[in-house]
Short mmCIF file of C-alpha atoms in Angstrom, two decimals:
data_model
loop_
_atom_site.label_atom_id
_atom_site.label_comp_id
_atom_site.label_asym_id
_atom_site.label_seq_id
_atom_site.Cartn_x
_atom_site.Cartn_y
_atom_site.Cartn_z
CA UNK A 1 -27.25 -23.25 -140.19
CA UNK A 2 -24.35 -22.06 -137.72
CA UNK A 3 -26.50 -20.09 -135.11
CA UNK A 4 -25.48 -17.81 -132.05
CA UNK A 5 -27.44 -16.03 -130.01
CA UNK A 6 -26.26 -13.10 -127.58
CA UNK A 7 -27.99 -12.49 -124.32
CA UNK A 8 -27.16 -9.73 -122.15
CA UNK A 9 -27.28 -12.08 -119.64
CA UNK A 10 -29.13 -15.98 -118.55
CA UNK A 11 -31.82 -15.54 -116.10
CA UNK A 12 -35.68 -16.54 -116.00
CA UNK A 13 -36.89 -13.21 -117.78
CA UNK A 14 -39.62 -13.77 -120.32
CA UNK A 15 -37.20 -12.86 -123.31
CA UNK A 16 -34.07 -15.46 -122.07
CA UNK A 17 -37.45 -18.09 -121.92
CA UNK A 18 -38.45 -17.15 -125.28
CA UNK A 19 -34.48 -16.95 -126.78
CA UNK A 20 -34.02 -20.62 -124.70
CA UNK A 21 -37.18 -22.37 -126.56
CA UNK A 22 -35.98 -21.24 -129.97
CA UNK A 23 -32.62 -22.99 -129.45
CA UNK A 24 -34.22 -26.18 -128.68
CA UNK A 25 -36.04 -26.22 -131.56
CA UNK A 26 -33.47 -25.28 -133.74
CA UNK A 27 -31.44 -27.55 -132.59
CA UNK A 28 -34.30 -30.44 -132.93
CA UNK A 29 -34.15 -29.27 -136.76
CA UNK A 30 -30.57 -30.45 -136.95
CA UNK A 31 -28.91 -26.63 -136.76
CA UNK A 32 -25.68 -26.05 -134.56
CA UNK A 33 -26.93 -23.39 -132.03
CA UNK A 34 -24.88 -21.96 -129.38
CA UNK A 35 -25.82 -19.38 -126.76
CA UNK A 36 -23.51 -16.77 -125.63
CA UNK A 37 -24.07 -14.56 -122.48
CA UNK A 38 -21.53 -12.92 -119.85
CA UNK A 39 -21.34 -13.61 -116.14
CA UNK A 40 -23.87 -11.91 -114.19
CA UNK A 41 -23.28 -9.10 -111.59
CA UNK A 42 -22.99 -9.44 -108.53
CA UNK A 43 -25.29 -7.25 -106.24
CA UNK A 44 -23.09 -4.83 -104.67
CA UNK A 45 -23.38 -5.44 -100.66
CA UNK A 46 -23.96 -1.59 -100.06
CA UNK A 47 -27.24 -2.13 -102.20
CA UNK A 48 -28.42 -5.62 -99.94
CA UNK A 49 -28.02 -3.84 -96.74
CA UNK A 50 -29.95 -0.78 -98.09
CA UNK A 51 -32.71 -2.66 -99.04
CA UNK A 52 -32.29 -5.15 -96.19
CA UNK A 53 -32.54 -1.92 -93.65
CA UNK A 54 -35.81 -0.68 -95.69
CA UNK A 55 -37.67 -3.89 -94.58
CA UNK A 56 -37.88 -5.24 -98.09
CA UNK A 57 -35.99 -8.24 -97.32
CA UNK A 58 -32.30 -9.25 -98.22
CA UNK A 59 -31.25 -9.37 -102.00
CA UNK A 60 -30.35 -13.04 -102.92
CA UNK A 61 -28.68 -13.86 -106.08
CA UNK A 62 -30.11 -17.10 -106.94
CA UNK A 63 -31.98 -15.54 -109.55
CA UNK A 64 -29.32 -14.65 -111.08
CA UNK A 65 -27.88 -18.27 -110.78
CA UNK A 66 -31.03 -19.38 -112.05
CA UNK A 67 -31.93 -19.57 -115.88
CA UNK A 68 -34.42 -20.99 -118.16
CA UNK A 69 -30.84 -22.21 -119.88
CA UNK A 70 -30.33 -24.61 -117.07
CA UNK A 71 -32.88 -27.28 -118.31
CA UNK A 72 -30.21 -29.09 -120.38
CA UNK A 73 -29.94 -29.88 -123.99
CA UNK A 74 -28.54 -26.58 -125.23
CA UNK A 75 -24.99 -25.35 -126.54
CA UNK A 76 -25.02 -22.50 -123.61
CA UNK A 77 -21.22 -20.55 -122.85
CA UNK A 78 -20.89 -18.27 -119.90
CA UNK A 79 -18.21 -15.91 -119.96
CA UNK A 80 -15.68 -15.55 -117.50
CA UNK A 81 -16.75 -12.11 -116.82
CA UNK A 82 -19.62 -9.83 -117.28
CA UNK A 83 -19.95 -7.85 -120.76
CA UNK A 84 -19.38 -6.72 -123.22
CA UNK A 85 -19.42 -10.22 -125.59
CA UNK A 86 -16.41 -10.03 -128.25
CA UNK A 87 -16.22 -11.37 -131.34
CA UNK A 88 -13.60 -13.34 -129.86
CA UNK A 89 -16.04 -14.98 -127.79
CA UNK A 90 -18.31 -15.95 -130.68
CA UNK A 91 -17.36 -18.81 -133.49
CA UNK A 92 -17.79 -18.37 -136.86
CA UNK A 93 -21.54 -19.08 -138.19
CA UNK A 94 -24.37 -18.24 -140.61
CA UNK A 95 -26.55 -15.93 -138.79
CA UNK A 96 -25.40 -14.00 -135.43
CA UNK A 97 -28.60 -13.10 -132.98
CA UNK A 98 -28.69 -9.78 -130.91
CA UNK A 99 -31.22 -10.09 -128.26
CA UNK A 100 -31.50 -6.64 -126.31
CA UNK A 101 -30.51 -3.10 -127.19
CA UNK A 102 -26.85 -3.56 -125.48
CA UNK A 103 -25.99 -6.81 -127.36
CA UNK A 104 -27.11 -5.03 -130.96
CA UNK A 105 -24.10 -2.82 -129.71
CA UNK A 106 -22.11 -5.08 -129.43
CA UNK A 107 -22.78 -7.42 -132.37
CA UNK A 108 -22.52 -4.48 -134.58
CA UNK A 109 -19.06 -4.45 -134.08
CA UNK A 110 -18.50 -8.64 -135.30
CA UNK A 111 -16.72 -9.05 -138.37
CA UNK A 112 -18.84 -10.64 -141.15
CA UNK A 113 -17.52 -14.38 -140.55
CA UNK A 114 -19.49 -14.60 -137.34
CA UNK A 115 -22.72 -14.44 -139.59
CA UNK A 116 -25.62 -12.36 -140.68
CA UNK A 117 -26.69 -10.11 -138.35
CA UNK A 118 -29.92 -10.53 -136.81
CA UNK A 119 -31.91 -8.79 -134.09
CA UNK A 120 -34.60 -10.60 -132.09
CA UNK A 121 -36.67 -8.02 -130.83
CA UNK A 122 -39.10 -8.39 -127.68
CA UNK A 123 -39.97 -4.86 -126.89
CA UNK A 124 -39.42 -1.45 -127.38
CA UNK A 125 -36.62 -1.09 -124.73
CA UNK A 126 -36.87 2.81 -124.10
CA UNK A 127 -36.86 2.93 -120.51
CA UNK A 128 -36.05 4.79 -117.78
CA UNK A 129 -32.86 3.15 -116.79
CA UNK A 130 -31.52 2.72 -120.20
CA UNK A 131 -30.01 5.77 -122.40
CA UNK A 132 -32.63 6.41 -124.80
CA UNK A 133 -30.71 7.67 -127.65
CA UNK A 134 -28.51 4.56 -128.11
CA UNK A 135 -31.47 2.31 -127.50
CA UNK A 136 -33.07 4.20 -130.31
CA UNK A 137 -29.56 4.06 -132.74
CA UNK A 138 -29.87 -0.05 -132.19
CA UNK A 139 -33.36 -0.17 -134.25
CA UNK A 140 -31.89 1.64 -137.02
CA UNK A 141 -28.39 -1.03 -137.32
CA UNK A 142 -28.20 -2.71 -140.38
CA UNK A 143 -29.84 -6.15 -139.07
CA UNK A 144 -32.81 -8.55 -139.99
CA UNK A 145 -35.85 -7.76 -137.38
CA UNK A 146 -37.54 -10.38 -136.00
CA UNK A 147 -40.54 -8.93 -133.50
CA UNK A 148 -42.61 -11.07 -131.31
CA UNK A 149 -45.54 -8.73 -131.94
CA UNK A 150 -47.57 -6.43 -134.50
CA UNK A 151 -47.41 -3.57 -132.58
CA UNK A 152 -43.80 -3.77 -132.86
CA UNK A 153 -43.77 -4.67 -136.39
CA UNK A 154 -45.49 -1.44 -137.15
CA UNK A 155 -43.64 0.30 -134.84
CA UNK A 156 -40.31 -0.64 -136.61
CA UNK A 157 -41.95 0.64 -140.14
CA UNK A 158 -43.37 3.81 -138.89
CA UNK A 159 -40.73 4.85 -136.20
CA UNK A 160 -37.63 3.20 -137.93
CA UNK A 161 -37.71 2.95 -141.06
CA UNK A 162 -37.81 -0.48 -142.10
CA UNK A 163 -40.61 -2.21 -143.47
CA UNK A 164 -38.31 -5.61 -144.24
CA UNK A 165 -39.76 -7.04 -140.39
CA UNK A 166 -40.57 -10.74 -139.88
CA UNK A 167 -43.60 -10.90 -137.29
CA UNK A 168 -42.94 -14.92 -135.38
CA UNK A 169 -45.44 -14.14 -132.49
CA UNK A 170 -44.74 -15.97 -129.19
CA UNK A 171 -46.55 -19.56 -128.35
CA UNK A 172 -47.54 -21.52 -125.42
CA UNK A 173 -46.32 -25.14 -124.21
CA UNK A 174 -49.37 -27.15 -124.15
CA UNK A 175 -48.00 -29.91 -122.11
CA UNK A 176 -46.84 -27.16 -120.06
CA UNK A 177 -49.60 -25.09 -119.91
CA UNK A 178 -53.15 -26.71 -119.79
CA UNK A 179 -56.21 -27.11 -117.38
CA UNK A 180 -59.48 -28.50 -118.08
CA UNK A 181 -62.84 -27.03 -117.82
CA UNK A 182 -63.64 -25.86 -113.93
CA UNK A 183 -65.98 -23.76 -111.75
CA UNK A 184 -65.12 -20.40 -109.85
CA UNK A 185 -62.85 -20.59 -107.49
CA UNK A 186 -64.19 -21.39 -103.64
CA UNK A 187 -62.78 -17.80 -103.23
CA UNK A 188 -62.85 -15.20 -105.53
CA UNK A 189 -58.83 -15.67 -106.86
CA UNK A 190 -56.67 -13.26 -108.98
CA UNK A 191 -53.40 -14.15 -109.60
CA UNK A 192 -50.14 -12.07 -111.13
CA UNK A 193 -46.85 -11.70 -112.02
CA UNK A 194 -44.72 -10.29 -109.06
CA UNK A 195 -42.36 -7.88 -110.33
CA UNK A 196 -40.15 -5.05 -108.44
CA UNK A 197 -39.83 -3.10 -111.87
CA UNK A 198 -41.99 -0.62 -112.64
CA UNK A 199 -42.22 -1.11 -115.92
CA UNK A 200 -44.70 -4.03 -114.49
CA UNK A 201 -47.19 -1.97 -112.92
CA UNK A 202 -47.37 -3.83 -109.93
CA UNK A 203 -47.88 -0.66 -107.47
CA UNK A 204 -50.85 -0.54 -109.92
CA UNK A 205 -51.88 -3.56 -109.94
CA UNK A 206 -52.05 -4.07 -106.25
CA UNK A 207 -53.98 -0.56 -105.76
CA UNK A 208 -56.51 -1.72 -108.06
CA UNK A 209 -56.60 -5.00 -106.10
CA UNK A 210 -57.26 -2.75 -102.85
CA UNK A 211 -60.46 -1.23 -104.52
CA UNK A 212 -61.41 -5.01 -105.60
CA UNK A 213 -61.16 -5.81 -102.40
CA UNK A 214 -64.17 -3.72 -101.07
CA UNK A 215 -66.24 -4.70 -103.14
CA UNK A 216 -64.93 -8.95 -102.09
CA UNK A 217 -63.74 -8.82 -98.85
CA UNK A 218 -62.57 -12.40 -98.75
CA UNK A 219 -60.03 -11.67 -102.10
CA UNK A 220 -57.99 -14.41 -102.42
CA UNK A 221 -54.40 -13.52 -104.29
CA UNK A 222 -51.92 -16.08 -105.64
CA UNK A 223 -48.46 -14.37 -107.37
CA UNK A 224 -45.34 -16.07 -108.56
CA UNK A 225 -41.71 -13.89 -109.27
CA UNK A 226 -38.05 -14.00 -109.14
CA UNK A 227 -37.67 -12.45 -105.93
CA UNK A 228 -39.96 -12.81 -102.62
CA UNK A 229 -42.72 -9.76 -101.73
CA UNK A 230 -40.98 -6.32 -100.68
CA UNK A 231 -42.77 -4.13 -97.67
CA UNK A 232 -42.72 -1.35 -100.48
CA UNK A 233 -45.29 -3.78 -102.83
CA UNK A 234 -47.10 -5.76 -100.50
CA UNK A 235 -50.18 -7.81 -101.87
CA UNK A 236 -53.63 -7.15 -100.23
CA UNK A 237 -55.92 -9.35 -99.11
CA UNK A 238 -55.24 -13.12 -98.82
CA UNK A 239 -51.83 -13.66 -100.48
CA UNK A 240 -49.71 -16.15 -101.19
CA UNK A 241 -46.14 -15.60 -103.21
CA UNK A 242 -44.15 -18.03 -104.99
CA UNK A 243 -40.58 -17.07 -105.24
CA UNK A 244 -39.03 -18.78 -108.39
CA UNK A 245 -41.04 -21.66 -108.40
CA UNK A 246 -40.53 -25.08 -110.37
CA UNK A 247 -42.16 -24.86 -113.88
CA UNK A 248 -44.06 -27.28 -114.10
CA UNK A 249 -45.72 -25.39 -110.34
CA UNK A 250 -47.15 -22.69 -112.20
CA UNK A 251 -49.51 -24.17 -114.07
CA UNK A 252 -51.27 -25.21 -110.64
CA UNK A 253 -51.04 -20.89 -109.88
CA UNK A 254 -52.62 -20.17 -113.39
CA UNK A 255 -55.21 -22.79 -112.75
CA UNK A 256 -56.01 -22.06 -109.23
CA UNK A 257 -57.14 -18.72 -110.35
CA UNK A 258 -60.63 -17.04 -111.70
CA UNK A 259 -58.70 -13.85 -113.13
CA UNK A 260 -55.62 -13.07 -114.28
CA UNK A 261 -54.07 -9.32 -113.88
CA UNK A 262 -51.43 -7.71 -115.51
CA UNK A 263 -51.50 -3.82 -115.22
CA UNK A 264 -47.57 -3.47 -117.30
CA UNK A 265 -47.00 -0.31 -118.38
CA UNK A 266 -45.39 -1.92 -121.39
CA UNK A 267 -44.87 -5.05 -122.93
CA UNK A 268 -43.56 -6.67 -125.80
CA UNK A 269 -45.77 -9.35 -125.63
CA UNK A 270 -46.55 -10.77 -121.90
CA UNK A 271 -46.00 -14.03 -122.17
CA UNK A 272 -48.07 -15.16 -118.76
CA UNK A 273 -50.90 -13.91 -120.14
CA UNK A 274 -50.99 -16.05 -122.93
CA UNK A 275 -50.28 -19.09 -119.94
CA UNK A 276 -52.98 -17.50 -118.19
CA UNK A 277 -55.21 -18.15 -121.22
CA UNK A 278 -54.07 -21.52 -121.77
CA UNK A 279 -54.60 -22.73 -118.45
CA UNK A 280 -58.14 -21.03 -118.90
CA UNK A 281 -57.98 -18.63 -116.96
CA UNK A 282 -59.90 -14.73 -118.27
CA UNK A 283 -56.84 -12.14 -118.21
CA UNK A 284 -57.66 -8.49 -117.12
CA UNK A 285 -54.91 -6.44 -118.46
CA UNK A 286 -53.35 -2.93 -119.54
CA UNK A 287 -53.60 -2.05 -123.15
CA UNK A 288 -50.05 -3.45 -123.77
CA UNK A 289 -48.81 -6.30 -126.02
CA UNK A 290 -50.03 -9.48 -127.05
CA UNK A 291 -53.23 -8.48 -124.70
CA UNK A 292 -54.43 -5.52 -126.69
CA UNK A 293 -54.54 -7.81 -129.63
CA UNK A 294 -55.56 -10.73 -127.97
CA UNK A 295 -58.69 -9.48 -125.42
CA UNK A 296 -62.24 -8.59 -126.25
CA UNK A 297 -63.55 -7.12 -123.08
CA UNK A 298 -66.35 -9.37 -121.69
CA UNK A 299 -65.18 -12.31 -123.57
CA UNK A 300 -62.36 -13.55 -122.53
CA UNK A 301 -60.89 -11.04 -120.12
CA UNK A 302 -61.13 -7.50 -119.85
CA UNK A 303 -58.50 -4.68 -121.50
CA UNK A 304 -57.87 -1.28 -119.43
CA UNK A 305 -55.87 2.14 -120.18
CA UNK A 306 -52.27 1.93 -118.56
CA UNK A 307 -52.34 3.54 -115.15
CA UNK A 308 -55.90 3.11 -114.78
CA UNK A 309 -56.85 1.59 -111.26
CA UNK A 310 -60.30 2.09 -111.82
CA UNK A 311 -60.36 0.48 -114.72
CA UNK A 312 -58.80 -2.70 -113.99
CA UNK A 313 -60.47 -3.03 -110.79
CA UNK A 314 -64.23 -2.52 -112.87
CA UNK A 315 -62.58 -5.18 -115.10
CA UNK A 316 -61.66 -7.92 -112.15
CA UNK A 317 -65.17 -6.81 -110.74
CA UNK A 318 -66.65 -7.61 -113.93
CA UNK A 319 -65.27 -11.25 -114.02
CA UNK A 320 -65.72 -12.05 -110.28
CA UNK A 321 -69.58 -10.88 -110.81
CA UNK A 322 -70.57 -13.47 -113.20
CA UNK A 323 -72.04 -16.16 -112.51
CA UNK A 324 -70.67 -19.79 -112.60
CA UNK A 325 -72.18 -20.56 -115.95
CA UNK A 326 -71.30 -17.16 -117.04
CA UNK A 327 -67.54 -17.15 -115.95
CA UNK A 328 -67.49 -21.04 -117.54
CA UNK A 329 -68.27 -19.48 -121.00
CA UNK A 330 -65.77 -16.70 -120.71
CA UNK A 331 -62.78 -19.07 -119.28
CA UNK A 332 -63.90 -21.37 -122.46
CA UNK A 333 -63.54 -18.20 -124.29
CA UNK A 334 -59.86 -17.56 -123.02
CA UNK A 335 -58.90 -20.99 -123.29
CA UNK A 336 -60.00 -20.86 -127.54
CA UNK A 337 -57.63 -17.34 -127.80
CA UNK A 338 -54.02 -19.24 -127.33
CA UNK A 339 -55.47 -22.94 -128.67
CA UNK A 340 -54.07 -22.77 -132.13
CA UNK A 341 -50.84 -21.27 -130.95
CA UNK A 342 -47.85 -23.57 -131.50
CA UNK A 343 -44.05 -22.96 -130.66
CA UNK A 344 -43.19 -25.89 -133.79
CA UNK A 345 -45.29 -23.38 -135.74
CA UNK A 346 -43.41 -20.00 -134.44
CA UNK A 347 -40.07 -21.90 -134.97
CA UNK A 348 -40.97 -22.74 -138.20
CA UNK A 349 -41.11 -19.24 -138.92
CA UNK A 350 -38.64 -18.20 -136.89
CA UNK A 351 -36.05 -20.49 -139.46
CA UNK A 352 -37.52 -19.11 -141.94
CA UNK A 353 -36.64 -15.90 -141.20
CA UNK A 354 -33.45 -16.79 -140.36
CA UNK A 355 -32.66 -18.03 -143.88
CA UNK A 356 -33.91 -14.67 -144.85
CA UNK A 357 -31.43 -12.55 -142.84
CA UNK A 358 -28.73 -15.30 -144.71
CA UNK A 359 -29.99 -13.91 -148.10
CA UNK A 360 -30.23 -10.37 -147.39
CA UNK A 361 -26.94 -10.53 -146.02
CA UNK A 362 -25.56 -12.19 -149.24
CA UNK A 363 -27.12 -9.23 -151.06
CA UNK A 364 -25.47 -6.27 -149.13
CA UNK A 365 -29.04 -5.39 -147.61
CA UNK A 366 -27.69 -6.13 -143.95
CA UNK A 367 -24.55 -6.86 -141.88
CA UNK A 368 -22.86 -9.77 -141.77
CA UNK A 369 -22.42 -12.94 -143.92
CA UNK A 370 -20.59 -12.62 -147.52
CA UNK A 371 -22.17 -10.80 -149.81
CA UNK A 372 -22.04 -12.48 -153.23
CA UNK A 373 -23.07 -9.76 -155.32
#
């Protein structure tokens, strides 16, 4: 197959990660893969000083130089300038991937040469800072679904109409992403995901850390993100903060922890927390994504209503009380959730649902391709 994907932009987001390992392993299978993505913007100065003058630091754009693309081996284009992507920029193939609400928009709008149209879908994207109502048109496009999750599956069926989804959840690198058996930390240790957006619930996260706190005075808190700590979301306790650091790093974070907490206030799927799991680590999260499926409270992490500070902080509390043997059996636990996972397995499905888009697009049922009938 003749492959493109279109990202809204290369950077070291969990979707671009996910979007990045599918290449590869397309590519492994012999397919011609490309990815397509526009320049990034630049951060206008009145913005850095702004935030620079708040005391949350000066806004760098190595993150935005930085990509999960960058590891080599992949067909990757970046455009001259920042989006839309044209047809123009994309060659001729067999399928054509959208991978965000904006770049459905825009593949829409390809002629049927550039492939069947296809769109990879990580989360419900109905935010705040998007417009709603053309987020919303994007789910009901003509295209093959692929979803990362079954809430989104459903979601698709129920909200939107189609019932033609292909669920390929998410994996974990075991070489990656591993740790063997341990004790408690010296210190009780939580670790998270540092994250300015609010979709991320840090502000939550952190508050419920503050009530964790009285309860273990000598918290210990490890985080890793794509920019440094902001006065706004400072981390209590004992903190250390990993801005951007080398992959193969955060395995040691995961590791080095005995909890792992993610309050989002939505996810797709959270891929860390699967990480966490591998690296066997118990995960105390919101009732969003791949954790609501994933965690049975008490066994291998603990699940909490969105917004709830009490309730994740009862939940860290819970895991930091056990004893050695106790919090052994539990991290065992964890470690069992994510061991069958495999991303050769997900990519097998994720071709296979490729080569369904093909056919549906032959029939008329989507956009894109030649029909034949």
């Amino acid at each position: 197959m003749r492959v493109s994907f279109i990202l809204p932009v290369a950077n070291m987001s969990g979707g671009a990660k996910v979007a990045a390992i599918y290449a590869r392993e397309l590519t492994k299978r012999g397919h011609q893969v490309r990815i397509i993505s526009p320049a990034p913007n630049s951060v206008p100065m009145k913005r850095r000083i702004k935030q620079w003058l708040s005391g949350d630091g000066w806004i760098s754009d190595r993150a935005k130089r930085t990509s999960h693309l960058q590891d080599g081996g992949l067909d990757w284009r970046v455009l001259e300038r920042t989006g839309p992507i044209s047809s123009e920029d994309v060659p001729d193939g067999d399928v054509v991937i959208a991978t965000w609400w904006e770049t459905a928009e825009w593949v829409a709008s390809f002629p049927a040469q550039k492939g069947a149209k296809v769109y990879f879908i990580q989360g419900h994207e109905i935010f705040p800072h998007v417009p709603a109502d053309r987020c919303r048109a994007t789910y009901r496009l003509p295209f093959h679904k692929i979803v990362v999750a079954k809430w989104l599956r459903e979601l698709m069926g129920k909200e939107y109409g189609d019932s033609q989804v292909d669920l390929v959840p998410n994996s974990v690198d075991k070489e990656q992403f591993f740790a063997h058996p341990r004790s408690k930390q010296p210190y009780p240790t939580v670790g998270l995901l540092y994250s300015a957006s609010e979709v991320k619930g840090v502000d939550v996260a952190i508050a419920a850390l503050e009530r964790v706190r009285r309860s273990y005075p000598t918290l210990r808190v490890l985080s890793f993100g794509h920019a440094p700590l902001t006065r706004r979301l400072s981390l209590p306790g004992s903190a250390q903060h990993f801005t951007l650091p080398p992959q193969e790093f955060i395995r040691q974070i995961y590791s080095g922890c005995d909890v792992w907490l993610t309050a989002s206030r939505s996810e797709g799927f959270n891929l860390t927390a699967m990480e966490a799991m591998a690296c066997r680590t118990p995960v105390v999260s919101t009732r969003t994504g791949w954790p609501e499926e994933a965690i049975r409270s008490g066994w291998n992490g603990w699940l909490s209503d969105i917004d709830d500070v009490n309730g994740l902080a009862f939940g860290v509390n819970r895991i930091f009380d056990l004893s050695d043997e106790e919090w052994r059996a539990v991290s065992e636990n964890a470690f069992s959730t994510v061991a069958n996972s495999s991303w050769s397995v997900s990519a097998d499905a994720f071709e296979e649902a490729l080569e369904r888009a093909i056919w549906r697009a032959a029939k008329g049922e989507i956009g894109g391709g030649t029909p034949n009938c």
